[in-house]
Coordinates of C-alpha atoms and ligand atoms in Angstrom, one line a residue:
X943 CA 68.2 52.6 80.9
X944 CA 70.7 54.8 79.3
X945 CA 71.1 58.1 81.4
X946 CA 71.2 60.4 78.3
X947 CA 68.6 60.3 75.5
X948 CA 68.8 62.6 72.7
X949 CA 65.3 63.5 71.8
X950 CA 65.9 66.0 68.7
X951 CA 68.7 67.0 66.9
X952 CA 68.7 70.0 64.6
X953 CA 69.6 69.5 60.9
X954 CA 71.6 72.4 60.3
X955 CA 74.0 72.6 63.4
X956 CA 75.1 70.3 66.3
X957 CA 72.2 71.7 68.6
X958 CA 70.1 69.0 70.2
X959 CA 67.7 68.4 72.9
X960 CA 68.0 65.7 75.4
X961 CA 66.9 64.1 78.6
X962 CA 69.5 63.5 81.3
X963 CA 68.4 61.1 83.9
X964 CA 70.0 61.4 87.4
X965 CA 69.0 59.6 90.5
X966 CA 67.0 62.6 91.9
X967 CA 65.0 63.5 88.7
X968 CA 65.4 64.2 84.8
X969 CA 66.8 67.3 83.5
X970 CA 65.9 68.7 79.9
X971 CA 68.6 70.0 78.0
X972 CA 69.8 72.6 77.0
X973 CA 69.8 73.6 80.6
X974 CA 71.1 76.5 82.6
X975 CA 71.9 75.8 86.1
X976 CA 71.9 78.4 88.8
X977 CA 74.8 78.3 91.1
X978 CA 74.5 77.8 94.7
X979 CA 78.0 78.5 95.8
X980 CA 77.4 78.7 99.6
X981 CA 74.3 76.4 99.6
X982 CA 72.3 79.3 98.2
X983 CA 71.6 81.1 95.1
X984 CA 72.3 84.6 96.1
X985 CA 69.3 86.4 97.2
X986 CA 66.9 83.9 95.8
X987 CA 65.0 81.3 97.8
X988 CA 64.1 77.7 96.7
X989 CA 60.3 78.6 96.2
X990 CA 61.7 81.4 93.7
X991 CA 63.9 78.8 91.9
X992 CA 60.9 76.3 91.7
X993 CA 59.1 79.1 90.2
X994 CA 61.7 79.9 87.6
X995 CA 61.5 76.1 86.4
X996 CA 65.2 75.4 87.6
X997 CA 65.7 71.8 86.7
X998 CA 69.2 71.3 88.0
X999 CA 71.5 73.4 90.4
X1000 CA 75.3 73.7 90.8
X1001 CA 77.2 73.7 94.1
X1002 CA 80.8 73.9 94.9
X1003 CA 82.6 71.2 96.8
X1004 CA 85.4 73.5 97.7
X1005 CA 83.1 75.9 99.4
X1006 CA 80.7 73.4 101.2
X1007 CA 83.9 71.5 102.3
X1008 CA 85.3 74.6 104.1
X1009 CA 82.0 76.2 105.2
X1010 CA 79.6 74.7 106.6
X1011 CA 81.7 71.8 106.6
X1012 CA 80.8 68.1 105.7
X1013 CA 79.9 67.1 109.2
X1014 CA 77.1 69.7 109.1
X1015 CA 75.8 68.4 105.7
X1016 CA 76.1 64.8 106.9
X1017 CA 74.0 65.6 110.1
X1018 CA 71.4 67.3 108.0
X1019 CA 71.2 64.1 105.6
X1020 CA 73.0 65.8 102.7
X1021 CA 72.9 69.1 100.7
X1022 CA 69.4 68.6 99.2
X1023 CA 67.8 68.5 102.6
X1024 CA 70.1 71.0 103.9
X1025 CA 69.0 73.7 101.6
X1026 CA 65.5 72.2 100.8
X1027 CA 66.0 71.5 97.3
X1028 CA 64.3 68.6 95.7
X1029 CA 65.8 68.3 92.3
X1030 CA 69.1 67.2 90.8
X1031 CA 72.3 68.9 92.0
X1032 CA 75.7 69.0 90.3
X1033 CA 78.9 69.5 92.3
X1034 CA 82.3 70.9 90.7
X1035 CA 85.3 69.5 92.2
X1036 CA 87.2 72.4 93.8
X1037 CA 89.9 72.5 91.0
X1038 CA 88.9 75.9 89.8
X1039 CA 88.2 77.4 93.3
X1040 CA 91.7 76.1 94.6
X1041 CA 93.2 77.9 91.7
X1042 CA 91.2 81.1 91.8
X1043 CA 90.6 81.7 95.6
X1044 CA 93.5 80.2 97.4
X1045 CA 96.8 82.0 96.9
X1046 CA 99.0 79.4 98.6
X1047 CA 98.8 76.2 96.7
X1048 CA 101.2 73.5 95.9
X1049 CA 100.3 70.7 93.3
X1050 CA 102.0 67.2 93.7
X1051 CA 101.2 63.7 92.4
X1052 CA 99.1 63.2 95.4
X1053 CA 96.9 66.3 95.2
X1054 CA 96.7 69.9 95.8
X1055 CA 97.7 71.5 99.1
X1056 CA 96.4 74.9 99.8
X1057 CA 95.3 77.4 102.5
X1058 CA 91.8 78.2 102.9
X1059 CA 90.7 81.8 101.9
X1060 CA 88.5 82.2 104.7
X1061 CA 91.1 81.7 107.7
X1062 CA 94.3 80.3 106.1
X1063 CA 93.9 76.9 107.6
X1064 CA 95.9 74.2 105.5
X1065 CA 94.0 71.5 103.4
X1066 CA 94.9 68.8 101.2
X1067 CA 92.4 67.8 98.1
X1068 CA 93.1 64.5 96.4
X1069 CA 91.1 63.0 93.6
X1070 CA 89.8 60.2 96.1
X1071 CA 89.1 62.7 98.8
X1072 CA 87.1 64.9 96.3
X1073 CA 85.0 61.6 95.4
X1074 CA 84.3 61.0 99.0
X1075 CA 83.1 64.5 99.8
X1076 CA 80.7 64.6 96.9
X1077 CA 79.3 61.3 98.4
X1078 CA 78.9 63.0 101.8
X1079 CA 77.2 66.0 100.1
X1080 CA 75.0 63.9 98.3
X1081 CA 74.8 65.4 95.1
X1082 CA 73.7 63.6 91.9
X1083 CA 76.5 64.7 89.2
X1084 CA 79.9 64.6 90.5
X1085 CA 83.1 65.7 88.8
X1086 CA 86.8 64.6 89.0
X1087 CA 89.7 66.9 90.7
X1088 CA 91.3 68.9 87.9
X1089 CA 94.3 71.3 87.6
X1090 CA 93.3 74.7 86.1
X1091 CA 95.9 77.1 84.7
X1092 CA 96.2 80.8 84.5
X1093 CA 95.0 82.6 81.3
X1094 CA 96.8 83.0 79.1
X1095 CA 99.0 79.9 79.8
X1096 CA 102.4 78.8 78.0
X1097 CA 102.1 75.6 76.2
X1098 CA 104.4 73.7 78.5
X1099 CA 102.5 74.8 81.6
X1100 CA 99.1 73.9 80.0
X1101 CA 100.6 70.5 79.0
X1102 CA 101.8 69.7 82.5
X1103 CA 98.4 70.6 83.9
X1104 CA 96.6 68.3 81.4
X1105 CA 98.9 65.5 82.2
X1106 CA 98.3 65.7 85.8
X1107 CA 94.5 66.1 85.3
X1108 CA 94.5 62.9 83.2
X1109 CA 96.1 61.0 86.0
X1110 CA 94.0 62.3 88.6
X1111 CA 90.9 61.6 86.6
X1112 CA 91.9 57.9 86.4
X1113 CA 92.3 57.7 90.0
X1114 CA 89.0 59.4 90.5
X1115 CA 87.3 56.8 88.0
X1116 CA 88.9 54.0 89.9
X1117 CA 87.8 55.3 93.4
X1118 CA 84.4 56.0 92.2
X1119 CA 83.9 52.8 90.7
X1120 CA 84.9 50.9 94.0
X1121 CA 82.6 53.5 95.9
X1122 CA 79.3 52.7 93.9
X1123 CA 80.0 49.1 93.1
X1124 CA 77.3 47.8 95.4
X1125 CA 74.8 50.6 95.0
X1126 CA 71.8 49.6 93.2
X1127 CA 71.9 51.2 89.4
X1128 CA 68.9 53.7 90.5
X1129 CA 70.9 55.1 93.3
X1130 CA 74.0 55.8 91.5
X1131 CA 75.4 59.4 91.0
X1132 CA 76.9 60.2 87.6
X1133 CA 80.5 61.1 87.2
X1134 CA 81.8 63.7 84.8
X1135 CA 85.4 64.1 83.7
X1136 CA 86.7 67.8 83.5
X1137 CA 88.5 68.6 80.1
X1138 CA 91.5 70.9 80.6
X1139 CA 94.1 72.1 77.9
X1140 CA 94.0 75.9 77.9
X1141 CA 93.5 77.3 74.5
X1142 CA 95.5 75.0 72.6
X1143 CA 93.2 72.8 70.3
X1144 CA 95.7 69.9 70.1
X1145 CA 95.7 69.6 73.9
X1146 CA 92.0 70.0 74.3
X1147 CA 91.4 67.1 71.6
X1148 CA 93.6 65.0 73.7
X1149 CA 91.8 65.8 77.0
X1150 CA 88.6 64.8 75.1
X1151 CA 89.9 61.5 73.7
X1152 CA 91.4 60.6 77.1
X1153 CA 88.1 61.4 79.0
X1154 CA 85.9 59.6 76.2
X1155 CA 88.3 56.3 76.9
X1156 CA 87.5 56.5 80.6
X1157 CA 84.0 56.3 79.8
X1158 CA 82.6 59.0 81.9
X1159 CA 78.8 59.6 82.2
X1160 CA 79.4 63.3 81.0
X1161 CA 82.0 65.8 80.0
X1162 CA 82.7 69.1 81.7
X1163 CA 84.8 71.7 79.7
X1164 CA 86.9 73.4 82.4
X1165 CA 89.2 76.2 82.2
X1166 CA 87.3 78.2 79.5
X1167 CA 85.3 81.5 79.7
X1168 CA 88.2 82.7 82.1
X1169 CA 89.3 85.7 79.8
X1170 CA 90.3 84.0 76.5
X1171 CA 89.1 85.5 73.2
X1172 CA 85.9 84.2 71.5
X1173 CA 87.9 82.8 68.7
X1174 CA 90.2 81.0 71.2
X1175 CA 86.9 79.6 72.9
X1176 CA 85.4 78.6 69.8
X1177 CA 88.4 76.8 68.5
X1178 CA 88.9 74.9 71.9
X1179 CA 85.1 74.0 71.9
X1180 CA 85.5 72.6 68.3
X1181 CA 88.7 70.5 69.3
X1182 CA 86.8 68.8 72.1
X1183 CA 83.4 68.3 70.4
X1184 CA 85.0 66.1 67.7
X1185 CA 86.2 63.2 69.7
X1186 CA 83.6 63.2 72.3
X1187 CA 80.9 60.3 72.1
X1188 CA 77.6 61.9 70.7
X1189 CA 75.3 59.8 73.4
X1190 CA 76.8 61.6 76.6
X1191 CA 76.1 65.1 77.9
X1192 CA 78.6 68.0 77.4
X1193 CA 78.7 70.7 80.1
X1194 CA 80.4 74.1 79.6
X1195 CA 81.5 75.2 83.2
X1196 CA 81.0 78.8 84.1
X1197 CA 79.7 79.9 80.9
X1198 CA 76.7 82.6 81.3
X1199 CA 76.5 85.1 78.7
X1200 CA 73.5 84.4 76.7
X1201 CA 75.3 85.1 73.2
X1202 CA 78.0 82.4 74.1
X1203 CA 75.2 79.9 75.3
X1204 CA 73.5 80.4 72.0
X1205 CA 76.8 79.7 70.1
X1206 CA 77.7 76.6 72.4
X1207 CA 74.4 75.1 72.1
X1208 CA 74.8 75.4 68.3
X1209 CA 78.2 73.5 68.7
X1210 CA 76.4 70.6 70.7
X1211 CA 77.0 71.7 74.4
X1212 CA 73.9 70.6 76.6
X1213 CA 74.7 71.9 79.9
X1214 CA 75.7 75.5 81.5
X1215 CA 76.0 77.1 84.8
X1216 CA 77.3 80.7 85.9
X1217 CA 77.0 83.2 88.6
X1218 CA 76.7 85.9 85.9
X1219 CA 72.9 86.5 86.4
X1220 CA 72.9 87.1 90.3
X1221 CA 76.4 88.9 90.1
X1222 CA 74.8 91.3 87.5
X1223 CA 72.0 91.7 89.7
X1224 CA 74.2 92.9 92.6
X1225 CA 75.5 95.6 90.1
X1226 CA 72.0 96.6 88.7
X1227 CA 72.6 95.0 85.4
X1228 CA 69.5 93.7 83.7
X1229 CA 69.6 91.1 80.9
X1230 CA 66.9 91.8 78.2
X1231 CA 65.8 90.8 74.9
X1232 CA 66.9 94.2 73.4
X1233 CA 70.3 94.0 75.1
X1234 CA 71.9 94.4 78.7
X1235 CA 71.3 97.5 80.4
X1236 CA 71.8 99.2 84.1
X1237 CA 68.8 99.8 85.8
X1238 CA 70.1 102.9 87.6
X1239 CA 70.6 104.8 84.2
X1240 CA 68.3 108.2 84.0
X1241 CA 66.4 106.7 81.3
X1242 CA 64.6 104.4 83.8
X1243 CA 63.7 106.7 86.4
X1244 CA 60.1 107.2 85.1
X1245 CA 60.1 104.1 82.9
X1246 CA 56.9 102.1 83.6
X1247 CA 57.8 99.1 81.5
X1248 CA 58.8 95.7 83.1
X1249 CA 62.5 94.7 83.2
X1250 CA 62.0 92.9 80.0
X1251 CA 58.7 93.3 78.1
X1252 CA 58.6 89.7 76.9
X1253 CA 59.5 88.0 80.4
X1254 CA 57.1 86.2 82.6
X1255 CA 59.0 86.4 85.8
X1256 CA 57.6 87.7 89.3
X1257 CA 59.7 90.8 88.9
X1258 CA 58.5 91.5 85.3
X1259 CA 54.7 90.5 86.0
X1260 CA 54.4 92.8 89.1
X1261 CA 56.8 95.8 88.9
X1262 CA 58.2 98.4 86.8
X1263 CA 61.7 99.6 85.8
X1264 CA 61.0 102.9 87.5
X1265 CA 60.1 101.1 90.9
X1266 CA 63.3 98.8 90.6
X1267 CA 65.5 101.6 89.7
X1268 CA 64.4 103.4 92.6
X1269 CA 64.8 100.3 95.1
X1270 CA 68.5 99.9 93.6
X1271 CA 69.2 103.4 94.0
X1272 CA 68.1 103.5 97.6
X1273 CA 70.2 100.2 98.5
X1274 CA 66.9 98.2 99.0
X1275 CA 67.7 94.4 99.3
X1276 CA 64.5 93.6 97.1
X1277 CA 66.1 95.3 94.0
X1278 CA 68.8 92.4 94.1
X1279 CA 66.3 89.6 94.6
X1280 CA 63.9 90.9 91.9
X1281 CA 66.7 91.5 89.3
X1282 CA 68.4 88.1 90.1
X1283 CA 65.2 86.4 89.6
X1284 CA 64.6 88.1 86.4
X1285 CA 68.1 87.7 85.2
X1286 CA 67.9 83.8 85.9
X1287 CA 64.6 83.5 84.3
X1288 CA 65.9 85.3 81.3
X1289 CA 68.6 82.5 80.7
X1290 CA 66.2 79.8 81.7
X1291 CA 63.7 81.1 79.0
X1292 CA 66.5 81.0 76.3
X1293 CA 67.2 77.5 77.0
X1294 CA 63.4 77.1 76.6
X1295 CA 63.4 78.8 73.4
X1296 CA 66.2 76.8 72.1
X1297 CA 64.5 73.8 72.9
X1298 CA 61.4 74.7 70.9
X1299 CA 63.7 76.0 68.0
X1300 CA 65.6 72.6 68.0
X1301 CA 62.3 70.6 67.8
X1302 CA 61.2 72.8 65.1
X1303 CA 64.5 72.6 63.3
X1304 CA 64.8 76.5 63.1
X1305 CA 67.8 76.8 65.8
X1306 CA 70.0 78.8 63.6
X1307 CA 67.2 81.2 62.6
X1308 CA 66.3 81.6 66.2
X1309 CA 70.1 82.2 67.0
X1310 CA 70.4 84.8 64.3
X1311 CA 67.2 86.6 65.5
X1312 CA 68.4 86.6 69.3
X1313 CA 71.9 87.9 68.2
X1314 CA 70.5 90.7 66.2
X1315 CA 67.9 91.9 69.0
X1316 CA 70.6 91.4 71.8
X1317 CA 73.8 92.5 70.5
Ligands
ZN2832 ZN1 61.5 89.1 84.3

């Protein structure tokens, strides 16, 4: 059985609905994956996530490796059991966290040496170790160690990082193949390659061709949504989509703004993750069909509407903006939980609307309507 089946493809764009089969369960796409950085989606329980119809979660190899540590996860029987999550989990490779969190890092052919952002202790990540660690974590979709660059990056630097990422991807692929060789097919995890290349379309296209040649189960776009302009993001996206095979999933790492998700689905992207919904919640920012707003604004003090009138989440079914605004201003933890639940549900609802629109061949119309209401 193929692990990715396109169910519907819209005529006027590249938008598509598909079914991604993993060893732990099926995922409908387009999909938004909540992020469980420290083996938890901040302020939200697994029952909450189930109620939000979460189909796949993301967790970070870098964070889990440093804390709680792999021996804790092994003892628990893997991350699914440890955090009590029954559905599919994708783990990233740690490349982005080594780049963004650790100040002291040194990249060599072997791997990347860095000191922990928690206690300064020294560590070495190699393409092979990162595969072994994802095996210990027990996630269902694994990714290859990559080299991220700063934004903006000069061409020479981006070129060098891409070349290193390509060589590491080849090593990760070989190591993965050895590891899963004797596994029954239904127990095998999926392996995604990560595409780098900064904002340079020729490097992006080269990354895509190289990863396609390694026959990964899916392709993750790394190093975007890091402060580049929308034009640069669109150009980089267009450059990778062309050479990628059409029968594999494409995952845009770290993209969470609703308008960018609509645009990227129109370009053919299937999977998304971002900490944005829960980070916004901690700052009292609410995602809503009529646009994003701050709950603490004076206008909401006496506002008896739900956070977003069209939403079906627990926060919107039970509480008013007035109440949640009061909780937020009083520093009550419940406000973080309720806005997190709502913001996550908002993005998941968007993906459901996209799926309906693609099936009915009206994706472009639905996208325009969303944009005119939201922006
Ligand atoms: Zn809601």
